[in-house]
Coordinates of C-alpha atoms in Angstrom, one line a residue:
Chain A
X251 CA -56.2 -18.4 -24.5
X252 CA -58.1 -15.0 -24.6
X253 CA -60.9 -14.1 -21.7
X254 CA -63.3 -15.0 -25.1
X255 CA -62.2 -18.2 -25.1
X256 CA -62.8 -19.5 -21.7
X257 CA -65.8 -21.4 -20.0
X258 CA -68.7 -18.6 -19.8
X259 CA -70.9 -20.6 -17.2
X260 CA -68.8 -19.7 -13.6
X261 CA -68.9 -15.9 -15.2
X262 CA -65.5 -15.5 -14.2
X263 CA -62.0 -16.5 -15.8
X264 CA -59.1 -18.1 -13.5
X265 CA -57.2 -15.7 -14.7
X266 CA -59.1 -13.0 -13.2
X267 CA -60.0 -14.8 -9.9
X268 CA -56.4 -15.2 -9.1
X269 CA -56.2 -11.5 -9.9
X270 CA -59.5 -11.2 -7.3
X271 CA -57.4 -13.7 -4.7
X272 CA -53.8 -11.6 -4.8
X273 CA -56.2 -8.6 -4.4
X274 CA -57.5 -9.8 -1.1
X275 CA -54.2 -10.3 0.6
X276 CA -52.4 -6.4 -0.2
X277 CA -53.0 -3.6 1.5
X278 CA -55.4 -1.0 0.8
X279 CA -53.7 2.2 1.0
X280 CA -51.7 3.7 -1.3
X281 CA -49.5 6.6 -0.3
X282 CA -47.0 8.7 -1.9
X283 CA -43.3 9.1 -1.4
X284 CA -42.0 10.2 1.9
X285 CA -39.5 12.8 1.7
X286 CA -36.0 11.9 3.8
X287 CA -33.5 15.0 4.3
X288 CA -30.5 12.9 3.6
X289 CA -26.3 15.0 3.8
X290 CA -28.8 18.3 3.2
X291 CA -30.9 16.9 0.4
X292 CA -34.2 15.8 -0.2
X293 CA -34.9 12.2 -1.2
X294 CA -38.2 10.4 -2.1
X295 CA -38.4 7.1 -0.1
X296 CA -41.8 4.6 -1.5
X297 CA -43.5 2.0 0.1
X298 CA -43.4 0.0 2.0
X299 CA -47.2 0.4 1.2
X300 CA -48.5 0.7 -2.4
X301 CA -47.0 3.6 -4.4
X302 CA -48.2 4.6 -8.1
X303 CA -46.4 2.7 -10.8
X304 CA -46.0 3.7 -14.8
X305 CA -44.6 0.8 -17.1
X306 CA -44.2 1.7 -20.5
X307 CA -45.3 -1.8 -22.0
X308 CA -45.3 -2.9 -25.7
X309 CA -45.4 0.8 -26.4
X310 CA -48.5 1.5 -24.0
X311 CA -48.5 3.4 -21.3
X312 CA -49.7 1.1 -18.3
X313 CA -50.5 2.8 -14.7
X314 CA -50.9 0.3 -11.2
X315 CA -50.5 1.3 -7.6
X316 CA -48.1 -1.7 -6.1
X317 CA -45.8 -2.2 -3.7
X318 CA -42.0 -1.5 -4.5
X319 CA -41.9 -5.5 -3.5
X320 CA -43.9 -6.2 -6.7
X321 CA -41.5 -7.9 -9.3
X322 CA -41.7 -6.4 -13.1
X323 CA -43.1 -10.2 -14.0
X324 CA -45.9 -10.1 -10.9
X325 CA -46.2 -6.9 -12.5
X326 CA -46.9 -8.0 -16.3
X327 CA -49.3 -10.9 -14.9
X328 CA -51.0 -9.6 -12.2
X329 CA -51.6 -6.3 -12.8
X330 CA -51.7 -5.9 -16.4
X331 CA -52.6 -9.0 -18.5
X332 CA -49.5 -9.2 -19.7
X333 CA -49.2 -13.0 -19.7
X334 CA -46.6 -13.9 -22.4
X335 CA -43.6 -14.0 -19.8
X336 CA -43.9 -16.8 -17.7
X337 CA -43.8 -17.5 -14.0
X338 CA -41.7 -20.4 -13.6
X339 CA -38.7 -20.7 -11.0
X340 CA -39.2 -17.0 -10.2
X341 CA -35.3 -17.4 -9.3
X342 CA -33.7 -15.8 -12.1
X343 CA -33.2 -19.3 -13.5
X344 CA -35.5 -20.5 -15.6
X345 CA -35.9 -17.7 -18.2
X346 CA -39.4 -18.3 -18.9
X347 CA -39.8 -14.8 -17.8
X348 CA -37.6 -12.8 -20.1
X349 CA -38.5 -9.7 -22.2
X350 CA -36.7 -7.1 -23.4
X351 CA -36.2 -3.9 -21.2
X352 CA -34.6 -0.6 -22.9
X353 CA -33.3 -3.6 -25.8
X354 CA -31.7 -5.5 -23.4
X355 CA -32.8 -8.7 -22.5
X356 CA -33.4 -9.3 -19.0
X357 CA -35.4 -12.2 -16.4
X358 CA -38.8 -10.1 -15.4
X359 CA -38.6 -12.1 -12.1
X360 CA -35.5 -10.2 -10.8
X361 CA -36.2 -6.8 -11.9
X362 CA -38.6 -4.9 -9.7
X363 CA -41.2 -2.8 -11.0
X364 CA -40.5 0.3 -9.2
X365 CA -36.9 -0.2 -10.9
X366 CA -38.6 -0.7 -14.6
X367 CA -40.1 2.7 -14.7
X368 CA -39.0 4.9 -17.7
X369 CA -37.9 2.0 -19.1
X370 CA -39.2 0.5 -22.4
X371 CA -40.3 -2.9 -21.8
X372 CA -41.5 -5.7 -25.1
X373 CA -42.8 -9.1 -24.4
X374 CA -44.1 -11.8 -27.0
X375 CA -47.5 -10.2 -26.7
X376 CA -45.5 -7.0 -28.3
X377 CA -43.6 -8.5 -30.4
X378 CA -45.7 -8.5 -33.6
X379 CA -49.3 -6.6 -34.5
X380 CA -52.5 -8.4 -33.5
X381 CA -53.2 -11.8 -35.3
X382 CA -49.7 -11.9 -37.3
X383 CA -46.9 -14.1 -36.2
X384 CA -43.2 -12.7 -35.7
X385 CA -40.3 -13.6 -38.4
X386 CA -39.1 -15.4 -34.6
X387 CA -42.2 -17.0 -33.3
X388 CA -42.8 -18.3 -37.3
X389 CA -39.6 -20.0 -37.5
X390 CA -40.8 -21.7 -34.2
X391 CA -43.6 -23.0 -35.5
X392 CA -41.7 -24.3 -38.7
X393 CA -39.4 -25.7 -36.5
X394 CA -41.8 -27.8 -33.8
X395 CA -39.7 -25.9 -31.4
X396 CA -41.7 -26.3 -28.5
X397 CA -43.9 -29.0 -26.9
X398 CA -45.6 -27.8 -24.3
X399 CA -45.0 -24.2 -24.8
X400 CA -44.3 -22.8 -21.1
X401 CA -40.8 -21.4 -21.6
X402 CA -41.3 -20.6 -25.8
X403 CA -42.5 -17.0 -24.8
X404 CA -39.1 -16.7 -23.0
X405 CA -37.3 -19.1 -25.7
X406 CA -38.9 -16.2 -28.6
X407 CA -37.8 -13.4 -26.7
X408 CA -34.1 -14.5 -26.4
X409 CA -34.0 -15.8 -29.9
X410 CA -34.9 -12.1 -30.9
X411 CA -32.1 -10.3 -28.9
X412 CA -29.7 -13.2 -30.1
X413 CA -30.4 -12.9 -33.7
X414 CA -30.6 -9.3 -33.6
X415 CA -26.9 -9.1 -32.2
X416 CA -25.3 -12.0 -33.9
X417 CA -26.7 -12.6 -37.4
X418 CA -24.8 -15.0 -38.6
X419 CA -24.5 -17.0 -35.5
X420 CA -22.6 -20.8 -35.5
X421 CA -24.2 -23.6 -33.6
X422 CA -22.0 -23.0 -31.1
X423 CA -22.9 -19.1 -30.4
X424 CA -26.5 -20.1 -30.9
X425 CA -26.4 -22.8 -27.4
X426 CA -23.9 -20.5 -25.7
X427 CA -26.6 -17.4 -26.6
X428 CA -29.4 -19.3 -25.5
X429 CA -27.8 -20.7 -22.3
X430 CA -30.1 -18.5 -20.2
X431 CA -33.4 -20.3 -21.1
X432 CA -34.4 -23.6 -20.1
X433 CA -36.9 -25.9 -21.9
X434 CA -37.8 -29.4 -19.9
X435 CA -39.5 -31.1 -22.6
X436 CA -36.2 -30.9 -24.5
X437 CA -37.1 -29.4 -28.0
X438 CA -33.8 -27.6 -28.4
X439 CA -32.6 -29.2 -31.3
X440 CA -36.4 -27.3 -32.7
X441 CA -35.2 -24.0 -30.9
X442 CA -31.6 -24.5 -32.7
X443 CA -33.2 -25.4 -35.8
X444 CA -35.2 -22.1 -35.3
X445 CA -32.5 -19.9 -35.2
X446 CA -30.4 -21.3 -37.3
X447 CA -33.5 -20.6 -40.1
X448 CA -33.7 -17.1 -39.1
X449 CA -29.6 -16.6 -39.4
X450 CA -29.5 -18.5 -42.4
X451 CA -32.7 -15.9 -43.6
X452 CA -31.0 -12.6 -42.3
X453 CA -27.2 -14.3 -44.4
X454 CA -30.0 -14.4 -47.4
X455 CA -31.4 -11.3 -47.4
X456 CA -28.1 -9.9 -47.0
X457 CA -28.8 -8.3 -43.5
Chain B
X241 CA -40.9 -11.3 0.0
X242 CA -41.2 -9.2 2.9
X243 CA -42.0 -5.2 2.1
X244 CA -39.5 -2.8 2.3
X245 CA -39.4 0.7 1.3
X246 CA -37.3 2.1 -1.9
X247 CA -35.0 4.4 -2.7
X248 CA -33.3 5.8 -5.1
X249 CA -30.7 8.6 -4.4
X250 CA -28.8 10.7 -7.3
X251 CA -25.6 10.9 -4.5
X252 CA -23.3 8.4 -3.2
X253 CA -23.4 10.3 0.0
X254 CA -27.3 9.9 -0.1
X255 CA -26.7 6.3 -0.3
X256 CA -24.6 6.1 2.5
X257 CA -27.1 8.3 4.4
X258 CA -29.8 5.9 3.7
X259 CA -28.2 2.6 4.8
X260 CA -28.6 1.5 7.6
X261 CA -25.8 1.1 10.6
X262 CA -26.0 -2.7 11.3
X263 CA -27.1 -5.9 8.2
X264 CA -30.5 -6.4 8.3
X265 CA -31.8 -2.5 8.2
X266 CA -31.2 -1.7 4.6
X267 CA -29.5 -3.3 1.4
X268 CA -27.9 -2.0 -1.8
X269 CA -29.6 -2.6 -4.7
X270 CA -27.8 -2.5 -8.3
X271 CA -28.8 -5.6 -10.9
X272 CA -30.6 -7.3 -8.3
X273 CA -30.1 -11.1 -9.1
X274 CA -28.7 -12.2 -6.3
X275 CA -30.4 -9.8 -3.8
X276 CA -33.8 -10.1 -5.2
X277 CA -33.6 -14.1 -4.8
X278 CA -32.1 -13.8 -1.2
X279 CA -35.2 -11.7 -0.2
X280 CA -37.9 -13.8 -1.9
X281 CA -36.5 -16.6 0.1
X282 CA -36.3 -14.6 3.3
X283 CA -32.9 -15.0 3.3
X284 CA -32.2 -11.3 3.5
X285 CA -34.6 -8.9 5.0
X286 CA -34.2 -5.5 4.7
X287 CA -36.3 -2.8 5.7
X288 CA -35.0 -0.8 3.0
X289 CA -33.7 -1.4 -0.1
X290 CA -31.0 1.7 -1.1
X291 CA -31.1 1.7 -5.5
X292 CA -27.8 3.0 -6.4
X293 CA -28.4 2.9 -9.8
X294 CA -28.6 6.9 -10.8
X295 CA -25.3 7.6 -9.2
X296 CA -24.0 8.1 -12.6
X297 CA -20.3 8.2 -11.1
X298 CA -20.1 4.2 -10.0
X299 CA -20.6 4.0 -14.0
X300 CA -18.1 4.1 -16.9
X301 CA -14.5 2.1 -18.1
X302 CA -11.9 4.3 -18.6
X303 CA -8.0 2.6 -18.6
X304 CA -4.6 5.1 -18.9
X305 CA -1.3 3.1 -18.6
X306 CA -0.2 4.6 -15.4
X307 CA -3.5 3.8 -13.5
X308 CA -4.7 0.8 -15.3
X309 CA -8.6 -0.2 -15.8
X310 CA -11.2 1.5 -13.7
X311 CA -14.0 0.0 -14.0
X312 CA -17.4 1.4 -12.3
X313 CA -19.3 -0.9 -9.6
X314 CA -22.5 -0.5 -11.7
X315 CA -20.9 -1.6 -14.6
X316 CA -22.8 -4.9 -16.0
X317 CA -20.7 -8.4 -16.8
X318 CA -22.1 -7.7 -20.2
X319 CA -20.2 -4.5 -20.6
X320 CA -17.3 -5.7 -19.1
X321 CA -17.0 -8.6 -21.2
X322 CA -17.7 -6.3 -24.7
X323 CA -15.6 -3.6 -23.8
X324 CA -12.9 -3.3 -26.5
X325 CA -10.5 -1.9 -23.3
X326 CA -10.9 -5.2 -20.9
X327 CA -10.7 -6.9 -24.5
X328 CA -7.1 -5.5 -24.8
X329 CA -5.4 -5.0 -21.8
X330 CA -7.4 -7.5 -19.6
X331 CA -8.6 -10.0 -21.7
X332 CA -8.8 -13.2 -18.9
X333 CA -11.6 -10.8 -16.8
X334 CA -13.4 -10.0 -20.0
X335 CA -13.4 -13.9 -20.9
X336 CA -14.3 -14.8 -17.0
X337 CA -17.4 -11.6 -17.2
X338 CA -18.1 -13.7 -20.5
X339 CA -18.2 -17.2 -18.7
X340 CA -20.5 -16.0 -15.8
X341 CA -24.5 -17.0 -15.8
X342 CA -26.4 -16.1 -18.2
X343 CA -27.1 -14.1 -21.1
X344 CA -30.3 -12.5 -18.9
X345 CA -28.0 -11.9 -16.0
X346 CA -25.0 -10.7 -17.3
X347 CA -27.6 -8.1 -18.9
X348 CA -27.8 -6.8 -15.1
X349 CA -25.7 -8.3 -13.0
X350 CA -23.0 -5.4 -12.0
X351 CA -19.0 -6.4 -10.9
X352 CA -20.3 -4.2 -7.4
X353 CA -22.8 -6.4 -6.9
X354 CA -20.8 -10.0 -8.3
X355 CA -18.0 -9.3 -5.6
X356 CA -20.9 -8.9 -3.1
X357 CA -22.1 -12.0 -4.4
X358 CA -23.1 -14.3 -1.2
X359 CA -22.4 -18.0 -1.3
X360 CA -24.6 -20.4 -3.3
X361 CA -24.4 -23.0 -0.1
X362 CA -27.5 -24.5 0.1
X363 CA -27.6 -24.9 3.5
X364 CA -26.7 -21.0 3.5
X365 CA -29.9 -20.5 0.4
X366 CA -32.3 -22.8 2.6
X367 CA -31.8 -20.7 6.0
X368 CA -29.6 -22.2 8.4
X369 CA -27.3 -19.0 8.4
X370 CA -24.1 -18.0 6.7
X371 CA -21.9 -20.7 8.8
X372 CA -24.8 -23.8 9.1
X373 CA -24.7 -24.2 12.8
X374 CA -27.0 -26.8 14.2
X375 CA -28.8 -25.9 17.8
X376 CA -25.8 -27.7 19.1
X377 CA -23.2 -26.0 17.8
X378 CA -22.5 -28.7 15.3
X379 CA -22.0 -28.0 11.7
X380 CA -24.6 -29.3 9.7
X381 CA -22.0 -29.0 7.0
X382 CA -19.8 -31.7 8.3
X383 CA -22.2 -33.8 8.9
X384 CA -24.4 -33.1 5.9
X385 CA -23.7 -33.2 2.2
X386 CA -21.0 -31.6 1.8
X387 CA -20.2 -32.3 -1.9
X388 CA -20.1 -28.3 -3.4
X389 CA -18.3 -27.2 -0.1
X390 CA -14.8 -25.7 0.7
X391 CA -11.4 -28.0 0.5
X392 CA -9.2 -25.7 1.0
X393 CA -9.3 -22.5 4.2
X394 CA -12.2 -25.2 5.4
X395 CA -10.7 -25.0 9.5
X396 CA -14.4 -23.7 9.8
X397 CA -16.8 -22.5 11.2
X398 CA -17.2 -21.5 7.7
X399 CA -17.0 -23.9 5.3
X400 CA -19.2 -22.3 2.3
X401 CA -17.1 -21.6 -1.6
X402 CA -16.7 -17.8 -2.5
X403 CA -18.8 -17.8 -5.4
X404 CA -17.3 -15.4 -8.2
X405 CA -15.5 -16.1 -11.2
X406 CA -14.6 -12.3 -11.5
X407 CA -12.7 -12.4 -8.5
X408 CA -10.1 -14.6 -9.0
X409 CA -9.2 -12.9 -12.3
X410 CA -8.9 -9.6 -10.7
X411 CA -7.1 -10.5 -8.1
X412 CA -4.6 -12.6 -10.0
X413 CA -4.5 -9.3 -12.0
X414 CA -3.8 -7.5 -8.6
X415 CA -6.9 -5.4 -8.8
X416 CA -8.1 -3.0 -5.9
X417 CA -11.7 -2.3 -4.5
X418 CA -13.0 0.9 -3.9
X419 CA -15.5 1.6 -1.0
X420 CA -17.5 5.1 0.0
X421 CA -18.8 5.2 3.2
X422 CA -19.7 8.3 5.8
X423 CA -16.2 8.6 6.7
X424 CA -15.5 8.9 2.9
X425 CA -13.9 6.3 0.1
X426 CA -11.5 3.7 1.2
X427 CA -9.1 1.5 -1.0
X428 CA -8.2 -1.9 -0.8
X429 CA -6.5 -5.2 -2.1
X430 CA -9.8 -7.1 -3.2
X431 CA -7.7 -9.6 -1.6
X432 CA -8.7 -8.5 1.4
X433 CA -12.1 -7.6 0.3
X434 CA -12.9 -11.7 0.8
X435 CA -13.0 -12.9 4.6
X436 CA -13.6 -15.9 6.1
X437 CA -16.4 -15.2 8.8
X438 CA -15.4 -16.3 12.6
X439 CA -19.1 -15.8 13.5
X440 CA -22.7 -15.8 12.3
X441 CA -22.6 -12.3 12.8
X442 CA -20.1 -10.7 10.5
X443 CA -20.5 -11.4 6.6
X444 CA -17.5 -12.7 4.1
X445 CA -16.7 -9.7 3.0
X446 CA -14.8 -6.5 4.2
X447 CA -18.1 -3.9 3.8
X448 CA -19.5 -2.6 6.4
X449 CA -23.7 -2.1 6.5
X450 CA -23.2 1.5 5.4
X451 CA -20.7 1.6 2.9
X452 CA -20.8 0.8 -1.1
X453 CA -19.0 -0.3 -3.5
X454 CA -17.6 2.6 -6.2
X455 CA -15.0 1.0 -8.0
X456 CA -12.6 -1.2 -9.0
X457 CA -9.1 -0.4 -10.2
X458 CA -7.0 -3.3 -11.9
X459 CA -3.2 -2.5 -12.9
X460 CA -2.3 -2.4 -15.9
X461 CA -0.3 -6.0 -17.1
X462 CA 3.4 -5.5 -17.7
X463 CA 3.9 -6.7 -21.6
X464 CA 4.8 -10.2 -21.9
X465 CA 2.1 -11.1 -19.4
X466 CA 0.5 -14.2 -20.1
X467 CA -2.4 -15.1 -18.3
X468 CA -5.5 -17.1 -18.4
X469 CA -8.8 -18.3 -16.7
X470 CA -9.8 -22.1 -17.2
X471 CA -13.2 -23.3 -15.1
X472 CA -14.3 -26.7 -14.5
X473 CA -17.9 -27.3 -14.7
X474 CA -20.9 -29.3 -14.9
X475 CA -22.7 -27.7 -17.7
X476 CA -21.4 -25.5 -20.6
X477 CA -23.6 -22.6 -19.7
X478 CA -25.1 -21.0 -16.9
X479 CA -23.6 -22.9 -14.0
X480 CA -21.3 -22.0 -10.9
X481 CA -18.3 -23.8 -11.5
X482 CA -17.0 -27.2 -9.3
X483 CA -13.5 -25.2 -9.1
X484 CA -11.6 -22.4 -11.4
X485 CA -7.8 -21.2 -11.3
X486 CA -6.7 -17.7 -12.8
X487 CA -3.3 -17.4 -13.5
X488 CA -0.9 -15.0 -14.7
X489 CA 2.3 -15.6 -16.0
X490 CA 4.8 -12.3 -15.8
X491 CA 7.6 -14.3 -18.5
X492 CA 11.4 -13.3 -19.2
X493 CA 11.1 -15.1 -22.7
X494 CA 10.7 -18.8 -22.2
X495 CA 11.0 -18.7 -18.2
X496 CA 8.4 -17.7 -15.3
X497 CA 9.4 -14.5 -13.8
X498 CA 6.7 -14.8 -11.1
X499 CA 3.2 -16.1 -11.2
X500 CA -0.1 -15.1 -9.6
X501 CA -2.6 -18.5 -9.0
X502 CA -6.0 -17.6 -8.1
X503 CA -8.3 -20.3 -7.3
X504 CA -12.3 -20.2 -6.6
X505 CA -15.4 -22.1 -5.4
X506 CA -12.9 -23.7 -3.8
X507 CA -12.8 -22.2 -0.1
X508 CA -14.8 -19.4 1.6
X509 CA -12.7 -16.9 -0.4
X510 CA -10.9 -16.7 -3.8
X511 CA -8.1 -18.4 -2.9
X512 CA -4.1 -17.0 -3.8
X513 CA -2.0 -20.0 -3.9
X514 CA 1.3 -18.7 -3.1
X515 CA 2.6 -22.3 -2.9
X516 CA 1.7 -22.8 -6.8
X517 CA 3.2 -19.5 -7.6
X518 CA 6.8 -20.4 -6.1
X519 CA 5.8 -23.7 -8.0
X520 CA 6.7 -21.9 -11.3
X521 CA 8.8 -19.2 -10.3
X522 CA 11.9 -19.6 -12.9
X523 CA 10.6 -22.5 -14.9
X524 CA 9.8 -23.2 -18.2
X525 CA 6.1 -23.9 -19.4
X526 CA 5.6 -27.7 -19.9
X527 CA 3.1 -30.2 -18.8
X528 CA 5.3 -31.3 -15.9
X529 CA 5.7 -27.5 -14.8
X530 CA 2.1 -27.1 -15.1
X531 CA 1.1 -30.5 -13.2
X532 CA 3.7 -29.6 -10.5
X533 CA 1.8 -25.9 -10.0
X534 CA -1.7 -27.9 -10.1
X535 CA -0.2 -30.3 -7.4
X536 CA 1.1 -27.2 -5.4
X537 CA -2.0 -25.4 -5.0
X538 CA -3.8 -28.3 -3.8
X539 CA -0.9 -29.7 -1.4
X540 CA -3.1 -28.5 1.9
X541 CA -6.2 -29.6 0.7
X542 CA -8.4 -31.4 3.0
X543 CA -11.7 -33.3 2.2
X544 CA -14.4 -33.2 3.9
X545 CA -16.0 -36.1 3.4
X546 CA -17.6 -35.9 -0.2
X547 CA -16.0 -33.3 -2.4
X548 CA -12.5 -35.2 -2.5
X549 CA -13.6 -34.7 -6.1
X550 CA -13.0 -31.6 -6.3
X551 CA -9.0 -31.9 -5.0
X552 CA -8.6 -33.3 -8.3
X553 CA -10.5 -30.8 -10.4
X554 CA -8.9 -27.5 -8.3
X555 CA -5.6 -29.8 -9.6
X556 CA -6.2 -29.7 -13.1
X557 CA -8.0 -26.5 -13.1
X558 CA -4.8 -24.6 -12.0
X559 CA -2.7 -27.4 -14.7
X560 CA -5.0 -26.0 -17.4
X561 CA -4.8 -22.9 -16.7
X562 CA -0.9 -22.7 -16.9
X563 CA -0.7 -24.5 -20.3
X564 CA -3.4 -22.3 -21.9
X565 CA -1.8 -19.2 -20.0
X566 CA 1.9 -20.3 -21.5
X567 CA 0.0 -20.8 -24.8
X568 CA -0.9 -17.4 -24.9
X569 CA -3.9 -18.1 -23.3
X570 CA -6.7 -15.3 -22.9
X571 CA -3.6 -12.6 -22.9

C-alpha cells in the first residue's frame, strides 16, 4: 500500500508514525569515528552513538545517521521506506527478510548496516521498473503462490537467486533451494509451481 | 540489542588489539548469524564488536598434497561446499558445508565463525547461562526438558550438544585449527578446540577473549579413503540435526585399516568414538560390521530422562554412515 493509498483524515500514515515512535527513543547525537592507535596504526572505531551510513539500495544512493546496532532490515524499513523485506522472526529464520547483497542472497535481519556499506543491495521493490511485474513475481501470481503475502517478498527474492544459479532445477533442488524461507499459510506447492514455470521458461528459451 | 561500538581493522594484529582481555568486553564479528541473534536476545553483550572481515588473509582455499586443504576462517559454507578442491579431496566436509542451515546463511555463515558456533540449548538461548544452573545449584537441565540435550560426555555441569556439523567431518578428517592472538598464531587439534566447560565462567571452546580464528588446515586423505557424513533429522532442510556420525574409513582393499567416528549434537563436544573405531578395525564392510560400530559408539550412553531417543538415532547415525562410507560414500 503506497502513503497515497492510506486513510487521509489522521494526516499521518502508520507507517510514518512508527518511524516518529523509533525516533523518539535514539539518541540525538551523531558523532564521527574515533580514531584508536592500535600495534602502531590508526583505526576508526563508530558508535556506539549514531554514525553516518551510505547503502547503495536498488541502485540509489541512500544516506541515514544510525547506530552500528541498526540491522540492514531496521535499516530498509525504518529509515528508508524500503518495505518489501519483511520483519518477521528477526532471528535469521524466517527469511521473510531476504534480499540480495553484492548477488548473493542473504537474511537483512542478520546483517548490520554498518557492515552493508559499499555493498550493492536489491529488494522486491528493485526488482522490476515502477508499475511492471518481474518474470519472478508474474509467475507468482500465475501460480496463487501466496496467501497472505508476508514472506512472498522474501519467497521472490530467493526464487530469483535460485533460478538464476540453477536453471533447470528438479523438484528436489527447487525445496532444497528454497529451504531458507518459510511460508505458514502453506502455498508451497504455488511457490514450487512458480519456479518450476520459470525453469521450464528459461529450458524454453534456451537460457 | 544493546549498543556497542564497531570496528573494522585491515590487520589481524589490529583485531587482536581491539578485543578485549576477558568475554563480555568485545566479540568477533565475521557472518554474523549466530552472534547477531545472541546479542538481540541479550545473550551476548559486547561493548565492542571487532569486524574481521577486511583481513583479506583469513580468506582463500588453497590445497598442495604435502599440506592438505587450508581453508580461511572467513571462508562462507557456501564456498566451502562449491569449491571444486573440498569437492575432490574432501568431499564429506563439502557435503556436511552443503547440509548446514540455509541457503541465506550458508551465504554468510564463515567455518571461523561455525566452529565458534555456541550451543542452540534453549535454556542456554533463553538466559539461564551456558551450564543452566538454578539459584540452587541444581540443573534446570535435569530437571527440565531435556529432550535435545547431551547423552553422551553428559557427567555435567554441562549438559548442552556441540552444535556443528562441520566439525565432526573435519575432525574425523584430522583437521587442525589455527588461532592468532598477541602472543602470535597457535595450532591445534580442533579436537581439542571443543571443551566441556567445568564452570559458568569459561566457554566450550579453547579461544581465549583476544584471540581469532585464522585458519583451518585439514590433511590430505590417503587414497583409498572412504568416508562419509550421514545426519539424522527432523526436517529435510534448515534444521540442527537430532544426532550425526562422520566416518572415515582408511581400507586395505575389502578390510578396515583404521577408522575415524565422529559423532555430534550428541554431547557438549563433537564426539571421537574410539570405541566404534576399534569396532571396525580389520573388518569387512557389512550390515553386521556397521550395526556393531553403531552399537559401539553408543555403549556409554546415558539418558537423561527424555532424549533416550536419541541413543537409538546416534546408533543408526554412525550404522549409516559406515554402509554409505563402505559404499563409496561422499569419498
Amino acid at each position: 500500500m503506497s502513503d497515497q493509498d492510506s486513510p487521509k483524515d489522521s494526516g499521518i500514515s502508520r507507517r510514518k508514525f512508527l518511524k516518529i515512535s523509533a525516533i523518539t527513543t535514539s539518541a540525538p547525537l551523531v558523532l564521527g569515528p574515533t580514531v584508536l592507535e592500535v600495534e602502531g596504526q590508526e583505526v576508526h572505531v563508530f558508535g556506539p552513538g549514531k554514525v553516518p551510513i551510505a547503502l547503495n539500495v536498488n541502485g540509489k544512493r541512500l544516506t541515514a545517521n544510525l547506530e552500528p546496532r541498526f540491522t540492514l532490515l531496521d535499516a530498509l524499513r525504518e529509515k528508508f521506506e524500503v518495505t518489501g523485506p519483511k520483519r518477521v522472526c528477526d532471528r535469521g529464520t524466517c527469511g521473510a527478510c531476504t534480499v540480495l547483497l553484492d548477488n548473493k542472497l542473504v537474511y537483512a535481519c542478520s546483517v548490520l548496516a554498518i557492515e552493508a556499506q559499499g555493498k550493492q543491495i536489491v529488494t522486491t521493490d528493485g526488482l522490476a521498473p515502477q508499475g511492471q511485474l518481474h518474470p519472478v513475481s508474474a509467475a507468482f501470481v500465475d501460480n496463487d503462490a501466496q496467501q497472505c503475502g508476508f514472506c512472498t517478498p522474501g519467497f521472490v527474492m530467493a526464487t530469483k537467486a535460485f533460478v538464476d544459479k540453477h536453471p533447470n532445477a528438479t523438484p528436489d533442488e527447487i525445496a532444497r533451494g528454497l529451504g531458507g524461507n518459510f511460508c505458514r499459510c502453506g502455498t508451497y506447492a504455488g511457490i514450487k509451481g512458480a519456479v518450476a514455470q520459470l525453469s521450464g521458461q528459461q529450458q524454453k528459451g534456451g537460457a | 540489542m544493546r549498543a556497542f561500538e564497531y570496528a573494522s581493522p585491515k590487520q589481524k594484529q589490529q583485531a587482536v588489539g581491539l578485543l578485549g582481555q576477558q568475554w563480555g568486553d568485545a566479540e568477533v564479528l565475521a557472518g554474523g548469524s549466530d552472534l547477531l541473534a545472541l546479542m538481540k536476545d541479550d545473550i551476548v553483550h559486547p561493548k565492542r564488536l571487532v569486524n574481521v572481515k577486511e583481513l583479506p588473509e583469513l580468506r582463500g582455499i588453497t590445497f598442495n598434497a604435502s599440506r592438505g586443504l587450508r581453508i580461511g576462517s572467513l571462508m562462507t559454507l557456501s564456498e566451502i561446499s562449491e569449491d571444486a578442491q573440498v569437492k575432490e579431496h574432501h568431499p564429506m566436509l563439502a557435503h556436511a558445508a552443503g547440509e548446514a542451515a540455509s541457503p541465506q546463511i550458508r551465504n554468510v555463515a564463515t567455518i571461523g565463525g561455525n566452529m565458534c558456533q555456541r550451543p542452540r540449548c534453549w535454556w542456554f538461548r533463553n538466559g539461564f547461562g551456558l551450564l543452566a544452573t538454578a539459584p540452587d545449584g541444581k540443573s534446570l537441565v535435569l530437571q527440565g526438558d531435556n529432550r535435545y540435550h547431551a547423552i553422551l560426555g553428559n557427567d555435567g555441569p554441562a549438559y548442552f550438544v556441540s552444535p556443528s556439523s562441520l566439525a565432526p567431518a573435519l575432525i574425523a578428517y584430522n583437521a587442525r585449527i589455527r588461532l592468532f592472538g598477541p602472543k602470535g598464531p597457535r595450532e591445534i587439534p580442533l579436537e581439542k578446540f571443543f571443551v566441556i566447560p567445568k564452570s559458568e565462567n569459561e566457554r566450550e571452546h579453547d579461544l581465549r577473549p583476544n584471540e581469532i580464528v585464522t585458519d583451518v588446515i585439514v590433511p590430505a586423505p590417503p587414497s583409498g579413503v572412504k568416508a562419509s557424513h550421514y545426519e539424522v533429522r527432523q526436517k529435510a532442510a534448515f534444521d540442527w540435526p537430532y544426532a550425526t556420525a562422520s566416518v572415515v574409513l582408511d581400507m586395505n582393499g575389502d578390510t578396515v585399516r583404521s577408522a575415524r567416528v565422529v559423532m555430534s549434537h550428541v554431547a557438549p563436544i563433537p564426539w571421537v568414538s574410539n570405541e566404534a573405531a576399534q569396532a571396525l578395525a580389520g573388518k569387512t564392510i557389512s550390515e553386521q560390521t556397521a550395526d556393531a560400530a553403531g552399537a559401539a559408539a553408543v555403549a556409554n550412553a546415558k539418558s537423561l530422562g527424555r532424549n533416550k531417543y536419541k541413543i537409538k538415532l546416534a546408533h543408526v547415525a554412525v550404522k549409516r554412515a559406515v554402509l554409505q562410507a563402505a559404499k563409496g560414500g561422499q569419498a
